[in-house]
């Protein structure tokens, strides 16, 4: 049984007086790909931002342990230094820096020049297009290229755990496929991946484990395979529905079993 | 005559350029024009004055101490005042810098009074060291140009070639993304204010022999520096330097050919015109995010 690398216990996060997470708990096994699925506003990004310490004074309750060490309440830069990489929603590349500078910012905490150069080459083998764009301002890249840059930038710090927030957002199907092909390769480098997605179909194909989130809570969880076969997940997230009705049309919305 | 005008414009312009650069470095990082910049430079200049006149230190030692002092002053502004603001808007922070400005002004008034003093730099204001048919250059002019160029080059190399500079640029663009990459944004912000304060102090020391040393000596130069920054585009570092030189030139030519009385109005007319016609400044090539 693999070690638990990230242990989130019962966290509650508030935006002012509104509680966005109502006691979220999950754990991530080292070397796995875990997916958190859910609709808009379910609290997926809030969960990641809380783990990264990007929300001031949050989580209000609960604890987060990374490799056995408590990290909730610590500064983001300290959490990053411990080995968590973050690919934020909407890329957040540095628009006015060149691609190369963006990658070097990713390696900010490292001192080994040789290792940095090796990792740069590795990123170019993952995403050859970045090499062609090396001296170009990141803001002039297409959305897909920016996503590749954001992933590479996070990897430049050699994280043990990589959090990815909706890497497929706003990308064409071909690019989505490309990004999802890269994710298992990242895992094969020995990096544990936590993936937050709306695109449940793609996410469950690459993931080992999945959690489904609604309204700031996890409503179900399991191995990716069991989720793919779950009737409710199929209907509400994967869009597979079998019509069963006397008149050949559905008359009642199927009641969700969770909640 | 024109040659002489251009040379003296460059000298004054390089001081404006330093002040504009100082303003611009912190403005880029925090979106806050630091109105205490002038008074920080004034206090640092007094520091140099005390070191030179009261303690009789050699010029280079006095400069070194002044640089360290100015750097610490910048750190203090960020660490003690700006960082403490709870959920600040730019307006809150601007008011804090104005408060800091008034504190420093009051302190200088109490400590040194409003006497007009003379700072003794080892460069003479009257000794001409270079002269030809077109222009003459005094020792002070030459020293001003050299020091300004050195400061500009050092700042350029610092920002373009070092890891600290890269972190500064990253924080200027996106604080959260910088922290996600392990950059301690608070520390970088404090260092940015420190560096800006040093650049301002250099301008203060260079401007002191031209004007006189007293607590309100930086008001006029700072407003000119601010005008130069607006002219060049607050967020473009090379733009504000060119803006400073350009302002010196326009001001001097206007003073000579049109009206010496209205010379000091030129800077403010330029602010108004720029804000009317090209609010982002002449040289700002800010990347506009595509939707």
Short mmCIF file of C-alpha atoms in Angstrom, two decimals:
data_model
loop_
_atom_site.label_atom_id
_atom_site.label_comp_id
_atom_site.label_asym_id
_atom_site.label_seq_id
_atom_site.Cartn_x
_atom_site.Cartn_y
_atom_site.Cartn_z
CA UNK A 1 0.00 0.00 0.00
CA UNK A 2 1.41 3.35 -1.04
CA UNK A 3 2.08 6.08 1.50
CA UNK A 4 -0.41 8.91 1.94
CA UNK A 5 1.24 12.07 0.60
CA UNK A 6 -1.56 14.55 1.23
CA UNK A 7 -4.09 14.20 4.03
CA UNK A 8 -6.88 16.75 4.21
CA UNK A 9 -9.10 16.38 7.25
CA UNK A 10 -12.41 18.09 7.64
CA UNK A 11 -11.47 21.53 6.34
CA UNK A 12 -13.94 24.39 6.37
CA UNK A 13 -13.19 27.48 4.31
CA UNK A 14 -15.07 30.77 4.48
CA UNK A 15 -15.28 33.67 2.09
CA UNK A 16 -16.13 36.41 4.58
CA UNK A 17 -19.14 34.90 6.32
CA UNK A 18 -20.09 32.44 3.61
CA UNK A 19 -18.91 28.92 4.16
CA UNK A 20 -17.66 27.49 0.89
CA UNK A 21 -16.31 24.15 2.10
CA UNK A 22 -18.34 22.24 4.65
CA UNK A 23 -15.85 19.81 6.09
CA UNK A 24 -13.90 18.34 3.20
CA UNK A 25 -11.68 15.32 3.81
CA UNK A 26 -9.63 13.32 1.38
CA UNK A 27 -6.29 11.70 1.06
CA UNK A 28 -3.94 11.16 -1.82
CA UNK A 29 -1.71 8.13 -2.21
CA UNK A 30 1.82 8.68 -3.34
CA UNK A 31 2.31 7.96 -7.03
CA UNK A 32 -1.38 8.07 -7.91
CA UNK A 33 -3.53 10.32 -10.03
CA UNK A 34 -6.56 11.54 -8.11
CA UNK A 35 -9.37 13.49 -9.70
CA UNK A 36 -11.83 15.81 -8.00
CA UNK A 37 -14.89 16.29 -10.16
CA UNK A 38 -17.80 18.61 -9.86
CA UNK A 39 -19.79 21.40 -11.44
CA UNK A 40 -19.13 25.10 -11.38
CA UNK A 41 -19.20 26.48 -7.87
CA UNK A 42 -18.87 23.09 -6.21
CA UNK A 43 -15.77 24.21 -4.32
CA UNK A 44 -13.06 22.42 -6.27
CA UNK A 45 -10.84 25.45 -6.82
CA UNK A 46 -11.49 26.62 -3.27
CA UNK A 47 -10.23 23.25 -2.04
CA UNK A 48 -6.99 23.63 -4.00
CA UNK A 49 -6.52 27.27 -2.99
CA UNK A 50 -7.00 26.26 0.64
CA UNK A 51 -4.39 23.52 0.34
CA UNK A 52 -1.98 26.01 -1.25
CA UNK A 53 -2.57 28.57 1.50
CA UNK A 54 -3.68 31.20 -1.02
CA UNK A 55 -6.70 32.25 1.05
CA UNK A 56 -5.79 34.42 4.03
CA UNK A 57 -6.49 32.85 7.42
CA UNK A 58 -8.11 29.78 5.84
CA UNK A 59 -8.99 26.95 6.43
CA UNK A 60 -11.04 28.08 9.37
CA UNK A 61 -11.26 24.52 10.72
CA UNK A 62 -9.57 21.25 9.91
CA UNK A 63 -6.02 20.24 9.15
CA UNK A 64 -3.88 19.56 6.08
CA UNK A 65 -0.85 17.31 6.27
CA UNK A 66 1.71 16.94 3.50
CA UNK A 67 4.10 13.99 3.90
CA UNK A 68 3.13 13.84 7.55
CA UNK A 69 3.86 17.53 8.14
CA UNK A 70 1.13 20.00 8.96
CA UNK A 71 0.90 22.73 6.32
CA UNK A 72 -2.41 24.53 6.92
CA UNK A 73 -1.91 28.16 7.89
CA UNK A 74 1.56 28.29 6.35
CA UNK A 75 2.55 30.79 3.67
CA UNK A 76 2.09 29.70 0.06
CA UNK A 77 5.79 30.05 -0.70
CA UNK A 78 6.67 27.76 2.23
CA UNK A 79 4.17 25.18 1.05
CA UNK A 80 5.64 25.32 -2.46
CA UNK A 81 9.12 24.91 -0.99
CA UNK A 82 7.98 21.69 0.69
CA UNK A 83 7.23 20.21 -2.71
CA UNK A 84 3.73 21.02 -3.90
CA UNK A 85 3.39 22.45 -7.40
CA UNK A 86 0.29 24.29 -8.56
CA UNK A 87 -1.09 24.79 -12.04
CA UNK A 88 -3.76 27.40 -11.36
CA UNK A 89 -7.10 27.78 -13.07
CA UNK A 90 -6.79 30.13 -16.03
CA UNK A 91 -3.04 29.47 -16.37
CA UNK A 92 -1.80 32.69 -14.73
CA UNK A 93 1.43 32.75 -16.71
CA UNK A 94 3.47 35.95 -16.46
CA UNK A 95 2.22 37.69 -19.60
CA UNK A 96 5.09 40.13 -20.00
CA UNK A 97 7.91 37.72 -19.27
CA UNK A 98 9.32 35.50 -21.98
CA UNK A 99 8.60 31.79 -22.00
CA UNK A 100 12.10 31.14 -20.73
CA UNK A 101 11.75 33.63 -17.89
CA UNK A 102 8.45 32.03 -16.92
CA UNK A 103 10.18 28.67 -16.67
CA UNK A 104 13.04 30.14 -14.66
CA UNK A 105 10.56 31.68 -12.22
CA UNK A 106 9.29 28.12 -11.78
CA UNK A 107 12.82 27.10 -10.80
CA UNK A 108 13.18 30.09 -8.45
CA UNK A 109 13.80 27.96 -5.36
CA UNK A 110 16.48 25.82 -6.99
CA UNK A 111 20.17 26.56 -7.05
CA UNK A 112 21.51 23.76 -9.30
CA UNK A 113 22.09 25.32 -12.72
CA UNK A 114 22.80 22.00 -14.36
CA UNK A 115 19.64 20.37 -13.02
CA UNK A 116 17.59 23.36 -14.16
CA UNK A 117 18.97 23.04 -17.69
CA UNK A 118 18.18 19.32 -17.70
CA UNK A 119 14.64 20.02 -16.58
CA UNK A 120 14.24 22.70 -19.24
CA UNK A 121 15.18 20.10 -21.84
CA UNK A 122 12.72 17.67 -20.31
CA UNK A 123 9.94 20.25 -20.59
CA UNK A 124 10.82 20.78 -24.26
CA UNK A 125 10.50 17.05 -24.81
CA UNK A 126 7.03 17.11 -23.22
CA UNK A 127 6.02 20.27 -25.09
CA UNK A 128 8.25 20.89 -28.12
CA UNK A 129 6.31 24.03 -29.03
CA UNK A 130 7.69 25.82 -25.96
CA UNK A 131 11.18 25.55 -27.34
CA UNK A 132 10.18 27.42 -30.50
CA UNK A 133 8.57 30.14 -28.43
CA UNK A 134 11.38 30.49 -25.89
CA UNK A 135 12.02 34.24 -26.33
CA UNK A 136 8.41 35.17 -26.95
CA UNK A 137 6.30 36.96 -24.35
CA UNK A 138 4.02 34.47 -22.66
CA UNK A 139 1.02 36.74 -23.15
CA UNK A 140 1.27 36.26 -26.90
CA UNK A 141 0.94 32.48 -26.67
CA UNK A 142 -2.29 30.69 -27.47
CA UNK A 143 -4.38 29.31 -24.62
CA UNK A 144 -3.09 25.80 -25.14
CA UNK A 145 0.54 26.92 -25.20
CA UNK A 146 -0.03 28.94 -22.04
CA UNK A 147 -1.45 25.84 -20.38
CA UNK A 148 1.63 23.86 -21.39
CA UNK A 149 3.78 26.67 -20.03
CA UNK A 150 1.89 26.73 -16.73
CA UNK A 151 2.32 22.97 -16.33
CA UNK A 152 6.03 23.15 -17.20
CA UNK A 153 6.54 26.09 -14.85
CA UNK A 154 5.06 24.13 -11.96
CA UNK A 155 7.20 21.09 -12.83
CA UNK A 156 10.41 23.14 -12.91
CA UNK A 157 10.45 23.16 -9.12
CA UNK A 158 10.48 19.33 -9.12
CA UNK A 159 7.40 19.02 -6.93
CA UNK A 160 6.44 15.77 -5.23
CA UNK A 161 2.77 16.57 -5.65
CA UNK A 162 1.26 18.51 -8.54
CA UNK A 163 -2.14 20.16 -8.20
CA UNK A 164 -3.80 20.90 -11.53
CA UNK A 165 -6.87 23.11 -11.68
CA UNK A 166 -8.93 22.48 -14.82
CA UNK A 167 -6.10 22.03 -17.30
CA UNK A 168 -8.66 21.41 -20.05
CA UNK A 169 -10.50 24.70 -19.56
CA UNK A 170 -11.10 26.49 -22.84
CA UNK A 171 -8.93 24.20 -24.95
CA UNK A 172 -9.79 22.47 -28.20
CA UNK A 173 -10.48 18.72 -27.99
CA UNK A 174 -7.12 17.91 -29.60
CA UNK A 175 -5.25 19.95 -27.02
CA UNK A 176 -7.33 18.50 -24.20
CA UNK A 177 -6.28 15.06 -25.36
CA UNK A 178 -2.67 16.12 -25.52
CA UNK A 179 -2.74 17.54 -21.98
CA UNK A 180 -4.39 14.38 -20.69
CA UNK A 181 -1.78 12.27 -22.42
CA UNK A 182 0.91 14.16 -20.55
CA UNK A 183 -0.63 13.62 -17.10
CA UNK A 184 0.27 9.88 -16.86
CA UNK A 185 3.76 10.79 -18.08
CA UNK A 186 4.10 13.24 -15.22
CA UNK A 187 3.03 10.49 -12.83
CA UNK A 188 5.63 8.19 -14.35
CA UNK A 189 8.25 10.78 -13.40
CA UNK A 190 7.34 9.98 -9.79
CA UNK A 191 5.09 12.99 -9.27
CA UNK A 192 1.75 12.46 -7.59
CA UNK A 193 -1.06 14.31 -9.37
CA UNK A 194 -4.24 15.83 -8.02
CA UNK A 195 -6.47 16.85 -10.88
CA UNK A 196 -9.52 19.06 -10.59
CA UNK A 197 -11.82 18.83 -13.58
CA UNK A 198 -15.24 19.44 -15.00
CA UNK A 199 -14.44 17.15 -17.88
CA UNK A 200 -15.26 14.00 -15.90
CA UNK A 201 -14.98 11.74 -18.89
CA UNK A 202 -11.36 12.53 -19.62
CA UNK A 203 -10.38 12.85 -15.99
CA UNK A 204 -11.69 9.41 -14.99
CA UNK A 205 -9.85 7.82 -17.90
CA UNK A 206 -6.45 8.86 -16.56
CA UNK A 207 -7.19 8.91 -12.83
CA UNK A 208 -6.79 6.10 -10.31
CA UNK A 209 -9.14 7.57 -7.73
CA UNK A 210 -11.95 10.07 -7.94
CA UNK A 211 -13.96 12.26 -5.63
CA UNK A 212 -17.17 13.97 -6.62
CA UNK A 213 -17.96 17.31 -5.11
CA UNK A 214 -21.19 19.23 -4.81
CA UNK A 215 -21.94 22.39 -2.88
CA UNK A 216 -18.75 22.32 -0.86
CA UNK A 217 -18.94 18.63 0.12
CA UNK A 218 -17.75 15.36 -1.28
CA UNK A 219 -20.76 13.32 -2.21
CA UNK A 220 -19.10 10.18 -3.45
CA UNK A 221 -15.69 8.74 -4.01
CA UNK A 222 -14.00 5.59 -5.18
CA UNK A 223 -11.63 4.20 -7.70
CA UNK A 224 -11.92 5.74 -11.14
CA UNK A 225 -13.26 2.45 -12.49
CA UNK A 226 -16.04 2.17 -9.93
CA UNK A 227 -17.04 5.80 -10.54
CA UNK A 228 -17.18 5.25 -14.27
CA UNK A 229 -19.66 2.46 -13.66
CA UNK A 230 -21.73 4.27 -11.05
CA UNK A 231 -25.22 4.96 -12.39
CA UNK A 232 -25.47 8.46 -10.96
CA UNK A 233 -22.04 9.49 -12.09
CA UNK A 234 -22.82 8.18 -15.54
CA UNK A 235 -25.99 10.19 -15.73
CA UNK A 236 -24.94 13.46 -14.18
CA UNK A 237 -21.29 13.73 -15.12
CA UNK A 238 -20.56 11.45 -18.03
CA UNK A 239 -23.75 12.21 -19.94
CA UNK A 240 -24.63 8.57 -20.54
CA UNK A 241 -28.29 7.97 -20.01
CA UNK A 242 -30.50 5.08 -20.83
CA UNK A 243 -34.06 6.06 -21.52
CA UNK A 244 -36.51 4.08 -19.46
CA UNK A 245 -40.08 5.20 -19.59
CA UNK A 246 -43.41 3.76 -20.57
CA UNK A 247 -43.92 6.25 -23.33
CA UNK A 248 -40.37 6.16 -24.49
CA UNK A 249 -39.56 9.48 -22.88
CA UNK A 250 -38.31 10.29 -19.49
CA UNK A 251 -40.97 11.74 -17.26
CA UNK A 252 -39.30 11.96 -13.92
CA UNK A 253 -35.84 13.14 -13.19
CA UNK A 254 -33.94 10.33 -11.61
CA UNK A 255 -33.45 11.01 -7.92
CA UNK A 256 -29.90 11.33 -6.85
CA UNK A 257 -28.96 8.85 -4.19
CA UNK A 258 -26.31 10.88 -2.53
CA UNK A 259 -26.39 14.02 -0.44
CA UNK B 1 23.95 78.31 -27.31
CA UNK B 2 21.75 75.44 -28.39
CA UNK B 3 24.52 72.99 -27.62
CA UNK B 4 24.89 74.35 -24.11
CA UNK B 5 21.13 74.18 -23.62
CA UNK B 6 21.05 70.56 -24.67
CA UNK B 7 23.89 69.61 -22.35
CA UNK B 8 22.37 71.31 -19.34
CA UNK B 9 19.03 69.73 -20.26
CA UNK B 10 20.65 66.32 -20.20
CA UNK B 11 22.11 67.01 -16.77
CA UNK B 12 18.81 68.13 -15.28
CA UNK B 13 16.99 65.47 -17.25
CA UNK B 14 19.15 62.71 -15.82
CA UNK B 15 18.13 63.77 -12.31
CA UNK B 16 14.47 63.74 -13.37
CA UNK B 17 15.12 60.35 -14.92
CA UNK B 18 16.43 58.96 -11.63
CA UNK B 19 13.41 60.27 -9.74
CA UNK B 20 11.04 58.97 -12.39
CA UNK B 21 12.75 55.59 -12.28
CA UNK B 22 12.45 55.48 -8.50
CA UNK B 23 8.74 56.23 -8.72
CA UNK B 24 8.24 53.76 -11.51
CA UNK B 25 9.99 50.80 -9.83
CA UNK B 26 7.61 50.88 -6.88
CA UNK B 27 4.61 51.86 -8.97
CA UNK B 28 5.10 48.80 -11.13
CA UNK B 29 5.35 46.56 -8.10
CA UNK B 30 2.51 47.94 -6.03
CA UNK B 31 0.34 50.11 -8.31
CA UNK B 32 0.97 52.86 -5.78
CA UNK B 33 2.73 56.12 -6.61
CA UNK B 34 4.95 56.64 -3.58
CA UNK B 35 4.48 60.25 -2.58
CA UNK B 36 7.01 59.85 0.21
CA UNK B 37 9.72 59.30 -2.42
CA UNK B 38 10.87 62.92 -2.34
CA UNK B 39 11.04 63.17 1.44
CA UNK B 40 12.83 59.81 1.65
CA UNK B 41 15.41 61.21 -0.76
CA UNK B 42 15.57 64.44 1.26
CA UNK B 43 16.23 62.58 4.54
CA UNK B 44 18.86 60.44 2.82
CA UNK B 45 20.51 63.57 1.45
CA UNK B 46 20.59 65.04 4.95
CA UNK B 47 22.19 61.79 6.04
CA UNK B 48 24.90 62.32 3.43
CA UNK B 49 25.22 65.93 4.56
CA UNK B 50 25.69 64.90 8.20
CA UNK B 51 28.26 62.29 7.23
CA UNK B 52 30.20 64.76 5.09
CA UNK B 53 29.98 67.90 7.16
CA UNK B 54 29.54 66.80 10.77
CA UNK B 55 31.62 63.65 10.74
CA UNK B 56 33.97 64.71 7.96
CA UNK B 57 33.87 61.33 6.26
CA UNK B 58 35.33 61.03 2.78
CA UNK B 59 32.81 61.26 -0.05
CA UNK B 60 32.79 57.57 -0.93
CA UNK B 61 32.23 56.42 2.65
CA UNK B 62 29.43 58.94 3.06
CA UNK B 63 27.82 57.74 -0.15
CA UNK B 64 28.03 54.12 0.97
CA UNK B 65 26.40 54.89 4.31
CA UNK B 66 23.73 56.93 2.55
CA UNK B 67 22.93 54.08 0.16
CA UNK B 68 22.53 51.65 3.07
CA UNK B 69 20.46 54.18 4.99
CA UNK B 70 18.18 54.84 2.00
CA UNK B 71 17.75 51.11 1.42
CA UNK B 72 16.74 50.51 5.04
CA UNK B 73 14.36 53.49 4.89
CA UNK B 74 12.63 51.90 1.89
CA UNK B 75 12.40 48.57 3.69
CA UNK B 76 10.90 50.28 6.73
CA UNK B 77 8.23 52.05 4.69
CA UNK B 78 7.11 48.73 3.25
CA UNK B 79 7.55 46.63 6.36
CA UNK B 80 6.22 48.98 9.04
CA UNK B 81 3.51 50.82 7.16
CA UNK B 82 2.37 49.42 3.82
CA UNK B 83 2.41 45.74 4.83
CA UNK B 84 0.32 46.41 7.92
CA UNK B 85 -2.61 47.75 5.91
CA UNK B 86 -5.55 45.37 6.14
CA UNK B 87 -7.00 44.51 2.72
CA UNK B 88 -5.67 47.72 1.19
CA UNK B 89 -6.90 49.45 -1.93
CA UNK B 90 -4.33 51.52 -3.87
CA UNK B 91 -5.98 54.65 -2.43
CA UNK B 92 -5.35 53.47 1.15
CA UNK B 93 -1.71 52.86 0.32
CA UNK B 94 -1.32 56.25 -1.35
CA UNK B 95 -2.65 57.90 1.79
CA UNK B 96 -0.16 55.88 3.84
CA UNK B 97 2.72 57.13 1.67
CA UNK B 98 1.48 60.70 2.10
CA UNK B 99 1.41 60.14 5.85
CA UNK B 100 4.95 58.81 5.76
CA UNK B 101 5.98 61.81 3.69
CA UNK B 102 4.58 64.21 6.30
CA UNK B 103 6.26 62.29 9.12
CA UNK B 104 9.64 62.57 7.42
CA UNK B 105 9.04 66.22 6.59
CA UNK B 106 8.13 66.98 10.19
CA UNK B 107 11.13 65.05 11.45
CA UNK B 108 13.54 66.90 9.16
CA UNK B 109 12.02 70.24 10.14
CA UNK B 110 12.46 69.42 13.82
CA UNK B 111 15.98 68.04 13.44
CA UNK B 112 17.51 70.45 10.94
CA UNK B 113 15.10 73.35 10.85
CA UNK B 114 14.29 75.26 7.73
CA UNK B 115 17.77 76.77 7.33
CA UNK B 116 19.12 76.47 3.87
CA UNK B 117 22.35 74.56 3.93
CA UNK B 118 25.01 73.77 1.44
CA UNK B 119 26.10 70.20 0.86
CA UNK B 120 29.82 69.87 0.14
CA UNK B 121 30.31 67.41 -2.66
CA UNK B 122 33.86 67.03 -3.96
CA UNK B 123 32.68 68.33 -7.35
CA UNK B 124 32.79 72.03 -7.97
CA UNK B 125 29.78 73.77 -9.41
CA UNK B 126 31.81 76.46 -11.09
CA UNK B 127 34.99 74.75 -12.23
CA UNK B 128 34.76 74.06 -15.93
CA UNK B 129 36.61 70.94 -16.90
CA UNK B 130 35.64 70.67 -20.51
CA UNK B 131 34.96 73.42 -22.99
CA UNK B 132 34.68 73.85 -26.73
CA UNK B 133 32.79 76.10 -29.13
CA UNK B 134 29.53 74.37 -28.57
CA UNK B 135 29.30 73.76 -24.85
CA UNK B 136 31.04 73.84 -21.50
CA UNK B 137 30.81 71.19 -18.82
CA UNK B 138 31.40 71.80 -15.13
CA UNK B 139 32.73 69.19 -12.74
CA UNK B 140 29.32 68.85 -11.11
CA UNK B 141 27.61 68.40 -14.49
CA UNK B 142 29.96 65.62 -15.43
CA UNK B 143 29.67 63.90 -12.06
CA UNK B 144 25.87 64.09 -12.27
CA UNK B 145 25.86 62.49 -15.71
CA UNK B 146 28.28 59.75 -14.69
CA UNK B 147 26.52 58.89 -11.43
CA UNK B 148 23.13 58.88 -13.15
CA UNK B 149 24.36 56.58 -15.92
CA UNK B 150 26.00 54.24 -13.42
CA UNK B 151 22.81 54.01 -11.35
CA UNK B 152 20.71 53.39 -14.45
CA UNK B 153 23.04 50.66 -15.71
CA UNK B 154 23.19 48.96 -12.31
CA UNK B 155 19.40 48.98 -12.03
CA UNK B 156 19.07 47.66 -15.58
CA UNK B 157 21.49 44.80 -14.94
CA UNK B 158 19.86 44.04 -11.62
CA UNK B 159 16.43 43.72 -13.18
CA UNK B 160 17.40 42.02 -16.43
CA UNK B 161 20.22 39.73 -15.37
CA UNK B 162 19.69 38.58 -11.80
CA UNK B 163 17.35 36.19 -10.10
CA UNK B 164 16.22 38.98 -7.78
CA UNK B 165 15.28 41.05 -10.83
CA UNK B 166 13.34 38.13 -12.28
CA UNK B 167 11.46 37.74 -8.99
CA UNK B 168 10.75 41.48 -8.97
CA UNK B 169 9.34 41.33 -12.48
CA UNK B 170 7.25 38.29 -11.60
CA UNK B 171 5.80 39.99 -8.51
CA UNK B 172 5.07 43.12 -10.52
CA UNK B 173 2.89 41.10 -12.85
CA UNK B 174 1.14 38.59 -10.70
CA UNK B 175 1.67 38.34 -6.96
CA UNK B 176 -0.32 35.16 -6.49
CA UNK B 177 1.38 33.33 -9.33
CA UNK B 178 4.75 34.39 -7.93
CA UNK B 179 3.91 32.90 -4.57
CA UNK B 180 2.76 29.71 -6.28
CA UNK B 181 6.31 29.42 -7.57
CA UNK B 182 7.89 29.85 -4.18
CA UNK B 183 8.74 33.55 -4.36
CA UNK B 184 8.34 35.29 -1.03
CA UNK B 185 6.35 38.21 -2.39
CA UNK B 186 6.48 40.29 0.80
CA UNK B 187 10.24 40.17 0.92
CA UNK B 188 10.56 41.07 -2.77
CA UNK B 189 8.17 43.99 -2.28
CA UNK B 190 10.24 45.33 0.63
CA UNK B 191 13.45 45.02 -1.39
CA UNK B 192 11.78 46.82 -4.29
CA UNK B 193 10.96 49.76 -2.03
CA UNK B 194 14.52 49.70 -0.72
CA UNK B 195 16.02 49.84 -4.22
CA UNK B 196 13.65 52.59 -5.26
CA UNK B 197 14.61 54.59 -2.19
CA UNK B 198 18.32 54.27 -3.06
CA UNK B 199 17.69 55.55 -6.60
CA UNK B 200 15.71 58.47 -5.18
CA UNK B 201 18.50 59.24 -2.68
CA UNK B 202 21.03 59.43 -5.52
CA UNK B 203 18.83 62.00 -7.22
CA UNK B 204 18.53 63.90 -3.95
CA UNK B 205 22.29 64.09 -3.50
CA UNK B 206 22.77 65.25 -7.08
CA UNK B 207 20.04 67.86 -6.89
CA UNK B 208 21.15 69.24 -3.50
CA UNK B 209 24.11 71.33 -4.78
CA UNK B 210 21.93 72.85 -7.53
CA UNK B 211 19.18 73.81 -5.12
CA UNK B 212 19.82 74.21 -1.42
CA UNK B 213 19.55 71.60 1.28
CA UNK B 214 16.37 72.09 3.28
CA UNK B 215 13.36 69.94 4.20
CA UNK B 216 11.22 71.04 1.27
CA UNK B 217 13.96 70.80 -1.34
CA UNK B 218 12.51 67.72 -3.10
CA UNK B 219 9.00 69.02 -3.71
CA UNK B 220 9.69 70.57 -7.05
CA UNK B 221 12.12 67.91 -8.37
CA UNK B 222 9.78 65.12 -7.34
CA UNK B 223 6.83 66.66 -9.16
CA UNK B 224 9.07 66.97 -12.22
CA UNK B 225 10.14 63.38 -11.80
CA UNK B 226 6.51 62.38 -11.55
CA UNK B 227 5.72 64.32 -14.72
CA UNK B 228 8.63 62.56 -16.44
CA UNK B 229 7.28 59.21 -15.32
CA UNK B 230 3.81 60.01 -16.64
CA UNK B 231 5.37 61.24 -19.88
CA UNK B 232 7.34 58.04 -20.39
CA UNK B 233 4.60 55.73 -19.16
CA UNK B 234 4.71 54.83 -15.48
CA UNK B 235 5.21 51.14 -16.12
CA UNK B 236 8.01 51.24 -18.66
CA UNK B 237 11.42 51.56 -17.02
CA UNK B 238 13.28 52.68 -20.13
CA UNK B 239 10.30 54.87 -20.98
CA UNK B 240 10.52 56.88 -17.77
CA UNK B 241 14.25 57.42 -18.25
CA UNK B 242 13.67 58.79 -21.75
CA UNK B 243 10.74 60.75 -20.29
CA UNK B 244 13.08 62.36 -17.77
CA UNK B 245 15.59 63.42 -20.40
CA UNK B 246 12.83 64.64 -22.69
CA UNK B 247 11.25 66.69 -19.92
CA UNK B 248 14.61 68.31 -19.10
CA UNK B 249 15.02 69.21 -22.75
CA UNK B 250 11.53 70.57 -23.33
CA UNK B 251 11.66 72.55 -20.11
CA UNK B 252 14.99 74.17 -20.88
CA UNK B 253 14.19 74.97 -24.49
CA UNK B 254 10.87 76.45 -23.44
CA UNK B 255 12.58 78.49 -20.73
CA UNK B 256 15.13 79.88 -23.16
CA UNK B 257 13.13 80.50 -26.30
CA UNK B 258 9.65 81.20 -25.02
CA UNK B 259 9.34 82.25 -21.43
CA UNK B 260 11.62 81.79 -18.46
CA UNK B 261 8.79 82.75 -16.11
CA UNK B 262 6.60 79.88 -17.16
CA UNK B 263 9.41 77.33 -17.33
CA UNK B 264 8.26 75.37 -14.31
CA UNK B 265 4.72 75.16 -15.66
CA UNK B 266 5.89 73.08 -18.62
CA UNK B 267 6.09 69.87 -16.60
CA UNK B 268 2.52 70.18 -15.45
CA UNK B 269 1.28 71.13 -18.88
CA UNK B 270 2.95 67.93 -20.09
CA UNK B 271 1.13 65.83 -17.47
CA UNK B 272 -2.19 67.29 -18.59
CA UNK B 273 -1.47 66.84 -22.29
CA UNK B 274 -0.25 63.28 -21.85
CA UNK B 275 -3.26 62.31 -19.78
CA UNK B 276 -5.48 63.82 -22.49
CA UNK B 277 -3.92 62.19 -25.50
CA UNK B 278 -1.97 59.12 -24.42
CA UNK B 279 -2.68 58.23 -20.81
CA UNK B 280 -0.43 55.18 -20.89
CA UNK B 281 2.57 57.41 -21.66
CA UNK B 282 4.76 57.61 -24.72
CA UNK B 283 6.68 54.38 -24.30
CA UNK B 284 4.43 52.06 -22.40
CA UNK B 285 4.09 48.86 -24.36
CA UNK B 286 1.98 47.20 -21.79
CA UNK B 287 0.68 43.85 -22.87
CA UNK B 288 -3.08 43.93 -23.06
CA UNK B 289 -4.64 40.66 -22.10
CA UNK B 290 -6.70 39.08 -24.82
CA UNK B 291 -10.08 37.86 -23.76
#
